[in-house]
Amino acid sequence: MANPMQQFEVKTIGPKIEIGNFDVSFTNSSLFMVITVVIISMFFVISTQKKSLVPSRLQLLSEMAYEFVAKMIAETAGSKARPFFPFILTLFLFILFSNMIGMIPYSFTTTSHIIVTFTLAFFIFIGVTVIGFVKHGLGYLKLFVPSGVPIVLLPIIVVIEIISYLSRPISLSVRLFANMMAGHTMLKVFGGFVISLGLVGGWLPLGFSVALTGLEILVAFLQAYVFAILTCIYLNDAINLHH
Amino acid sequence: MELKEIKSKIKKMKSDINEKNENDQKRVSPLGVAMKMGTEFVAAVFVASFIGIYIDKWLETTPLFILIFFVVGSAAGILNVVRSSKMINKD
């Protein structure tokens, strides 16, 4: 029977390239990242080519994506976070599209690898910290000192707050990666059951597979949304500094 | 007179749609919420234990700091969970 984890295997495409000690060969993961970026770019280029007052379906879709993210930023981080709109939109669409492309059979889900999601989360973490220090200087450290805490407890509280802050990129990346990997493994396992149980008992897992596919599409959207909205919340902490 | 009527109708419809959207979001969330809480808690323990291990390696005090940081990490995890549940309640 097919190995359910086989779908996550990273294979090099073309020649093996090494810079120093790092293997930087082009892999199927990189290929699907390129495909994701190309599809998103094409989607926006094509959908905004004919700008009409009464939008076509494609134009409506791109406008919806824009408004969805704009509303999300306005609600969670306020108007001061407006300059970061392009970043959040890119992030949201990249995750959404790579999740959705991963739902196509025989494709590869780039977000099912912890290193990919962790890189995204780590850059957000560094970026948000830098933004916080640039906007507030050393006053940003107040984020770790909640008001109204007795001085005796302060050392413990500050350590706890710092750990809580440091755990952000981990929880952000693990959530996305675990959801994608678990979902795809489950789909594959149920798919395997259909084959091994054959015509007699294969109908039940087939039904499950169909239901799980629907659930996975929901999860693909939900996780992209959660990733983007948490980025907005972290940005809000860095820009408006209130706890 | 008619214009006003239409205006109030539009207003009512819009608020209905908004309400519906909000309900939709609430229906989707429980699975996401459970996932979120779990990772929030585990991530804090993970990070803290990691720091503990490295301090121990550096000062050669195994297992003093890993024990301390495990407890502190659990506290930070609970803090994370409380915070995110507060956020969910606010929505």
Tab-separated table of C-alpha atoms in Angstrom:
chain	number	residue	atom	x	y	z
A	1	MET	CA	0.000	0.000	0.000
A	2	ALA	CA	1.165	3.500	-0.703
A	3	ASN	CA	2.927	5.238	2.142
A	4	PRO	CA	0.773	8.146	3.355
A	5	MET	CA	3.864	10.229	4.131
A	6	GLN	CA	5.337	9.813	0.681
A	7	GLN	CA	3.487	12.862	-0.593
A	8	PHE	CA	5.604	15.128	1.646
A	9	GLU	CA	8.912	13.963	0.232
A	10	VAL	CA	11.066	16.762	-1.138
A	11	LYS	CA	12.811	15.787	-4.357
A	12	THR	CA	15.336	17.786	-6.306
A	13	ILE	CA	14.456	18.755	-9.831
A	14	GLY	CA	17.371	19.162	-12.211
A	15	PRO	CA	21.002	19.456	-11.133
A	16	LYS	CA	22.129	19.512	-7.512
A	17	ILE	CA	23.399	22.983	-6.595
A	18	GLU	CA	25.419	23.642	-3.478
A	19	ILE	CA	26.585	26.982	-2.103
A	20	GLY	CA	29.066	26.427	0.713
A	21	ASN	CA	27.536	23.712	2.863
A	22	PHE	CA	23.977	24.521	1.826
A	23	ASP	CA	21.999	22.503	-0.646
A	24	VAL	CA	20.119	25.087	-2.705
A	25	SER	CA	18.893	22.801	-5.482
A	26	PHE	CA	15.551	23.474	-7.091
A	27	THR	CA	13.038	21.068	-5.542
A	28	ASN	CA	9.405	20.157	-6.068
A	29	SER	CA	8.683	22.379	-3.066
A	30	SER	CA	10.331	25.355	-4.784
A	31	LEU	CA	8.508	24.504	-7.989
A	32	PHE	CA	5.135	24.696	-6.259
A	33	MET	CA	6.078	27.961	-4.554
A	34	VAL	CA	6.896	29.403	-7.973
A	35	ILE	CA	3.586	28.074	-9.337
A	36	THR	CA	1.730	29.685	-6.416
A	37	VAL	CA	3.366	33.065	-6.990
A	38	VAL	CA	2.784	32.895	-10.753
A	39	ILE	CA	-0.900	31.999	-10.306
A	40	ILE	CA	-1.479	34.810	-7.814
A	41	SER	CA	0.250	37.340	-10.070
A	42	MET	CA	-1.663	36.166	-13.109
A	43	PHE	CA	-4.918	36.247	-11.180
A	44	PHE	CA	-4.436	39.906	-10.307
A	45	VAL	CA	-3.061	40.943	-13.688
A	46	ILE	CA	-5.885	39.294	-15.616
A	47	SER	CA	-8.674	40.246	-13.232
A	48	THR	CA	-7.748	43.930	-13.194
A	49	GLN	CA	-7.118	44.294	-16.906
A	50	LYS	CA	-10.636	45.322	-17.837
A	51	LYS	CA	-11.654	47.621	-15.041
A	52	SER	CA	-15.363	48.202	-15.309
A	53	LEU	CA	-17.816	49.855	-12.958
A	54	VAL	CA	-19.944	46.751	-13.041
A	55	PRO	CA	-17.257	44.183	-12.272
A	56	SER	CA	-16.860	40.893	-14.061
A	57	ARG	CA	-16.644	37.748	-11.956
A	58	LEU	CA	-12.850	37.720	-11.882
A	59	GLN	CA	-12.638	41.403	-11.046
A	60	LEU	CA	-15.162	40.853	-8.281
A	61	LEU	CA	-13.001	38.061	-6.859
A	62	SER	CA	-9.873	40.184	-6.721
A	63	GLU	CA	-11.835	43.071	-5.233
A	64	MET	CA	-13.221	40.698	-2.620
A	65	ALA	CA	-9.726	39.506	-1.711
A	66	TYR	CA	-8.577	43.117	-1.397
A	67	GLU	CA	-11.530	44.186	0.713
A	68	PHE	CA	-11.362	41.097	2.899
A	69	VAL	CA	-7.763	41.802	3.879
A	70	ALA	CA	-8.290	45.561	4.161
A	71	LYS	CA	-11.205	45.003	6.518
A	72	MET	CA	-9.249	42.485	8.551
A	73	ILE	CA	-6.368	44.940	9.068
A	74	ALA	CA	-8.690	47.833	9.882
A	75	GLU	CA	-10.578	45.788	12.473
A	76	THR	CA	-7.627	44.204	14.245
A	77	ALA	CA	-4.750	46.665	13.925
A	78	GLY	CA	-6.427	49.996	13.143
A	79	SER	CA	-5.588	52.662	10.594
A	80	LYS	CA	-1.934	52.955	11.581
A	81	ALA	CA	-1.299	49.482	10.196
A	82	ARG	CA	-2.410	50.630	6.738
A	83	PRO	CA	1.186	50.759	5.347
A	84	PHE	CA	1.551	47.029	5.982
A	85	PHE	CA	-1.426	46.146	3.808
A	86	PRO	CA	0.676	44.871	0.858
A	87	PHE	CA	2.602	42.541	3.150
A	88	ILE	CA	-0.484	41.070	4.807
A	89	LEU	CA	-2.254	40.646	1.462
A	90	THR	CA	0.783	38.875	-0.019
A	91	LEU	CA	1.127	36.651	3.013
A	92	PHE	CA	-2.564	35.750	3.087
A	93	LEU	CA	-2.758	35.006	-0.614
A	94	PHE	CA	0.472	33.017	-0.653
A	95	ILE	CA	-0.676	30.738	2.152
A	96	LEU	CA	-4.219	30.482	0.805
A	97	PHE	CA	-3.091	29.618	-2.704
A	98	SER	CA	-0.429	27.143	-1.657
A	99	ASN	CA	-2.962	25.411	0.597
A	100	MET	CA	-5.530	25.315	-2.193
A	101	ILE	CA	-3.039	24.174	-4.839
A	102	GLY	CA	-2.051	21.428	-2.413
A	103	MET	CA	-5.641	20.154	-2.573
A	104	ILE	CA	-5.201	19.242	-6.249
A	105	PRO	CA	-4.287	15.543	-6.545
A	106	TYR	CA	-0.613	14.817	-7.329
A	107	SER	CA	0.434	18.325	-6.334
A	108	PHE	CA	2.688	19.266	-3.446
A	109	THR	CA	1.650	21.316	-0.414
A	110	THR	CA	4.488	23.695	0.414
A	111	THR	CA	2.865	24.743	3.692
A	112	SER	CA	2.945	21.141	4.972
A	113	HIS	CA	6.633	21.571	5.802
A	114	ILE	CA	7.524	23.137	9.117
A	115	ILE	CA	10.586	24.867	7.712
A	116	VAL	CA	8.457	26.807	5.209
A	117	THR	CA	5.883	27.946	7.761
A	118	PHE	CA	8.558	28.622	10.357
A	119	THR	CA	10.475	30.830	7.933
A	120	LEU	CA	7.308	32.836	7.298
A	121	ALA	CA	6.546	33.096	11.022
A	122	PHE	CA	10.137	33.908	11.959
A	123	PHE	CA	10.346	36.800	9.504
A	124	ILE	CA	7.054	38.144	10.843
A	125	PHE	CA	8.406	37.836	14.382
A	126	ILE	CA	11.643	39.688	13.545
A	127	GLY	CA	9.736	42.257	11.492
A	128	VAL	CA	7.198	42.962	14.216
A	129	THR	CA	9.940	43.283	16.853
A	130	VAL	CA	11.906	45.696	14.676
A	131	ILE	CA	8.769	47.747	13.944
A	132	GLY	CA	8.007	47.887	17.661
A	133	PHE	CA	11.470	49.144	18.571
A	134	VAL	CA	11.515	51.652	15.706
A	135	LYS	CA	8.108	53.097	16.664
A	136	HIS	CA	8.539	53.143	20.439
A	137	GLY	CA	12.280	52.855	21.065
A	138	LEU	CA	13.049	51.148	24.354
A	139	GLY	CA	9.465	51.845	25.385
A	140	TYR	CA	8.552	48.725	23.440
A	141	LEU	CA	9.931	46.734	26.376
A	142	LYS	CA	6.862	47.900	28.314
A	143	LEU	CA	5.074	45.123	26.441
A	144	PHE	CA	6.761	42.713	28.851
A	145	VAL	CA	5.788	44.662	31.979
A	146	PRO	CA	2.043	44.578	32.559
A	147	SER	CA	0.710	47.431	34.664
A	148	GLY	CA	-0.492	46.861	38.223
A	149	VAL	CA	1.792	43.969	39.097
A	150	PRO	CA	3.404	43.935	42.573
A	151	ILE	CA	7.178	44.462	42.471
A	152	VAL	CA	7.842	41.127	44.185
A	153	LEU	CA	6.201	39.242	41.332
A	154	LEU	CA	7.706	41.376	38.589
A	155	PRO	CA	10.811	39.239	37.790
A	156	ILE	CA	8.707	36.102	37.288
A	157	ILE	CA	6.042	37.914	35.289
A	158	VAL	CA	8.617	39.487	32.978
A	159	VAL	CA	10.216	36.097	32.275
A	160	ILE	CA	6.781	34.589	31.602
A	161	GLU	CA	5.871	37.464	29.269
A	162	ILE	CA	9.140	37.114	27.367
A	163	ILE	CA	8.614	33.369	26.910
A	164	SER	CA	5.064	34.024	25.805
A	165	TYR	CA	6.409	36.522	23.254
A	166	LEU	CA	9.092	34.107	22.030
A	167	SER	CA	6.545	31.320	21.620
A	168	ARG	CA	4.592	33.302	19.026
A	169	PRO	CA	6.504	32.201	15.920
A	170	ILE	CA	6.476	28.586	17.116
A	171	SER	CA	2.730	28.429	17.691
A	172	LEU	CA	2.059	30.358	14.478
A	173	SER	CA	4.135	28.016	12.319
A	174	VAL	CA	3.269	24.742	14.046
A	175	ARG	CA	-0.459	25.454	13.721
A	176	LEU	CA	-0.349	25.905	9.948
A	177	PHE	CA	2.086	23.053	9.322
A	178	ALA	CA	0.307	20.566	11.608
A	179	ASN	CA	-3.108	21.303	10.131
A	180	MET	CA	-1.917	20.872	6.577
A	181	MET	CA	0.147	17.761	7.231
A	182	ALA	CA	-2.484	16.031	9.366
A	183	GLY	CA	-5.209	16.732	6.819
A	184	HIS	CA	-3.258	15.473	3.850
A	185	THR	CA	-2.072	12.362	5.693
A	186	MET	CA	-5.632	11.576	6.720
A	187	LEU	CA	-6.869	11.959	3.144
A	188	LYS	CA	-4.189	9.582	1.943
A	189	VAL	CA	-4.907	7.022	4.667
A	190	PHE	CA	-8.618	6.956	3.855
A	191	GLY	CA	-7.780	6.801	0.162
A	192	GLY	CA	-5.622	3.746	0.904
A	193	PHE	CA	-8.505	2.098	2.761
A	194	VAL	CA	-10.712	2.439	-0.298
A	195	ILE	CA	-8.239	0.408	-2.354
A	196	SER	CA	-7.488	-2.224	0.262
A	197	LEU	CA	-11.132	-2.852	1.205
A	198	GLY	CA	-12.115	-3.053	-2.439
A	199	LEU	CA	-15.616	-3.129	-3.851
A	200	VAL	CA	-17.152	-4.674	-0.747
A	201	GLY	CA	-16.135	-2.356	2.091
A	202	GLY	CA	-14.511	0.497	0.240
A	203	TRP	CA	-17.596	2.679	0.063
A	204	LEU	CA	-17.450	3.889	3.648
A	205	PRO	CA	-13.881	5.232	3.492
A	206	LEU	CA	-14.702	6.688	0.072
A	207	GLY	CA	-17.510	8.672	1.688
A	208	PHE	CA	-15.139	9.777	4.413
A	209	SER	CA	-12.615	10.849	1.788
A	210	VAL	CA	-15.204	13.049	0.117
A	211	ALA	CA	-16.225	14.606	3.428
A	212	LEU	CA	-12.590	15.110	4.453
A	213	THR	CA	-11.811	16.816	1.166
A	214	GLY	CA	-14.534	19.333	1.913
A	215	LEU	CA	-13.200	19.788	5.440
A	216	GLU	CA	-9.659	20.203	4.127
A	217	ILE	CA	-10.726	23.001	1.785
A	218	LEU	CA	-12.303	24.738	4.765
A	219	VAL	CA	-9.147	24.202	6.822
A	220	ALA	CA	-6.987	25.508	3.957
A	221	PHE	CA	-8.910	28.768	3.988
A	222	LEU	CA	-9.233	28.964	7.762
A	223	GLN	CA	-5.518	28.466	8.380
A	224	ALA	CA	-4.560	31.149	5.875
A	225	TYR	CA	-7.035	33.468	7.591
A	226	VAL	CA	-5.739	32.608	11.079
A	227	PHE	CA	-2.128	33.142	10.026
A	228	ALA	CA	-2.952	36.542	8.532
A	229	ILE	CA	-5.136	37.695	11.404
A	230	LEU	CA	-2.544	36.714	14.025
A	231	THR	CA	0.052	38.662	12.081
A	232	CYS	CA	-2.321	41.631	12.258
A	233	ILE	CA	-2.719	41.164	16.015
A	234	TYR	CA	1.055	41.056	16.524
A	235	LEU	CA	1.388	44.147	14.353
A	236	ASN	CA	-1.248	45.810	16.505
A	237	ASP	CA	0.842	45.092	19.613
A	238	ALA	CA	3.911	46.574	17.941
A	239	ILE	CA	2.202	49.671	16.550
A	240	ASN	CA	-0.309	50.631	19.207
A	241	LEU	CA	1.437	49.104	22.246
A	242	HIS	CA	-1.352	48.351	24.652
A	243	HIS	CA	-1.780	45.216	26.588
B	1	MET	CA	-41.772	58.978	1.601
B	2	GLU	CA	-40.978	56.035	-0.647
B	3	LEU	CA	-37.288	56.818	-0.633
B	4	LYS	CA	-37.227	56.700	3.134
B	5	GLU	CA	-38.963	53.366	3.122
B	6	ILE	CA	-36.421	51.939	0.709
B	7	LYS	CA	-33.625	53.364	2.817
B	8	SER	CA	-34.854	51.653	5.958
B	9	LYS	CA	-35.342	48.427	4.029
B	10	ILE	CA	-31.751	48.535	2.772
B	11	LYS	CA	-30.524	49.250	6.270
B	12	LYS	CA	-32.409	46.286	7.667
B	13	MET	CA	-31.147	43.969	4.948
B	14	LYS	CA	-27.570	45.079	5.507
B	15	SER	CA	-27.762	44.439	9.225
B	16	ASP	CA	-29.307	41.039	8.526
B	17	ILE	CA	-26.407	40.160	6.241
B	18	ASN	CA	-23.892	41.303	8.830
B	19	GLU	CA	-25.560	39.214	11.486
B	20	LYS	CA	-25.545	36.213	9.218
B	21	ASN	CA	-21.846	36.656	8.463
B	22	GLU	CA	-21.047	36.862	12.151
B	23	ASN	CA	-23.000	33.701	12.826
B	24	ASP	CA	-21.151	31.940	10.007
B	25	GLN	CA	-17.803	32.869	11.504
B	26	LYS	CA	-18.837	31.606	14.904
B	27	ARG	CA	-19.943	28.301	13.473
B	28	VAL	CA	-16.628	27.707	11.755
B	29	SER	CA	-14.405	28.455	14.704
B	30	PRO	CA	-14.570	25.655	17.368
B	31	LEU	CA	-12.131	23.367	15.576
B	32	GLY	CA	-9.769	26.260	14.919
B	33	VAL	CA	-10.080	27.418	18.516
B	34	ALA	CA	-9.160	23.995	19.884
B	35	MET	CA	-6.153	23.784	17.588
B	36	LYS	CA	-5.083	27.301	18.519
B	37	MET	CA	-5.233	26.698	22.274
B	38	GLY	CA	-3.237	23.493	22.007
B	39	THR	CA	-0.411	24.952	19.977
B	40	GLU	CA	-0.285	28.117	22.079
B	41	PHE	CA	0.251	26.093	25.223
B	42	VAL	CA	2.724	23.605	23.770
B	43	ALA	CA	4.762	26.296	22.014
B	44	ALA	CA	5.423	28.175	25.262
B	45	VAL	CA	6.514	25.006	27.107
B	46	PHE	CA	8.682	24.054	24.151
B	47	VAL	CA	10.440	27.423	23.943
B	48	ALA	CA	10.983	27.625	27.698
B	49	SER	CA	12.376	24.090	27.942
B	50	PHE	CA	14.697	24.847	25.065
B	51	ILE	CA	16.015	27.941	26.875
B	52	GLY	CA	16.383	25.866	30.065
B	53	ILE	CA	18.386	23.156	28.316
B	54	TYR	CA	20.758	25.695	26.805
B	55	ILE	CA	21.303	27.584	30.064
B	56	ASP	CA	22.048	24.245	31.728
B	57	LYS	CA	24.529	23.329	29.024
B	58	TRP	CA	26.191	26.721	29.314
B	59	LEU	CA	26.447	26.804	33.131
B	60	GLU	CA	26.695	23.012	33.553
B	61	THR	CA	23.880	23.000	36.099
B	62	THR	CA	21.734	20.209	34.642
B	63	PRO	CA	18.856	19.750	35.588
B	64	LEU	CA	18.289	22.947	37.572
B	65	PHE	CA	17.236	25.405	34.861
B	66	ILE	CA	15.279	22.988	32.723
B	67	LEU	CA	13.093	22.299	35.744
B	68	ILE	CA	12.633	25.987	36.493
B	69	PHE	CA	11.938	26.908	32.894
B	70	PHE	CA	9.534	24.035	32.398
B	71	VAL	CA	7.348	25.445	35.171
B	72	VAL	CA	7.736	29.006	33.906
B	73	GLY	CA	6.952	27.802	30.395
B	74	SER	CA	3.758	26.131	31.567
B	75	ALA	CA	2.764	29.417	33.196
B	76	ALA	CA	3.491	31.255	29.957
B	77	GLY	CA	1.441	28.668	28.082
B	78	ILE	CA	-1.523	29.219	30.369
B	79	LEU	CA	-1.096	32.967	29.892
B	80	ASN	CA	-1.184	32.441	26.113
B	81	VAL	CA	-4.332	30.351	26.363
B	82	VAL	CA	-6.067	32.844	28.663
B	83	ARG	CA	-5.172	35.699	26.329
B	84	SER	CA	-6.425	34.012	23.207
B	85	SER	CA	-9.642	32.943	24.903
B	86	LYS	CA	-10.165	36.539	26.025
B	87	MET	CA	-9.719	37.615	22.428
B	88	ILE	CA	-12.267	35.070	21.232
B	89	ASN	CA	-14.766	36.216	23.854
B	90	LYS	CA	-14.310	39.819	22.745
B	91	ASP	CA	-15.267	38.931	19.178
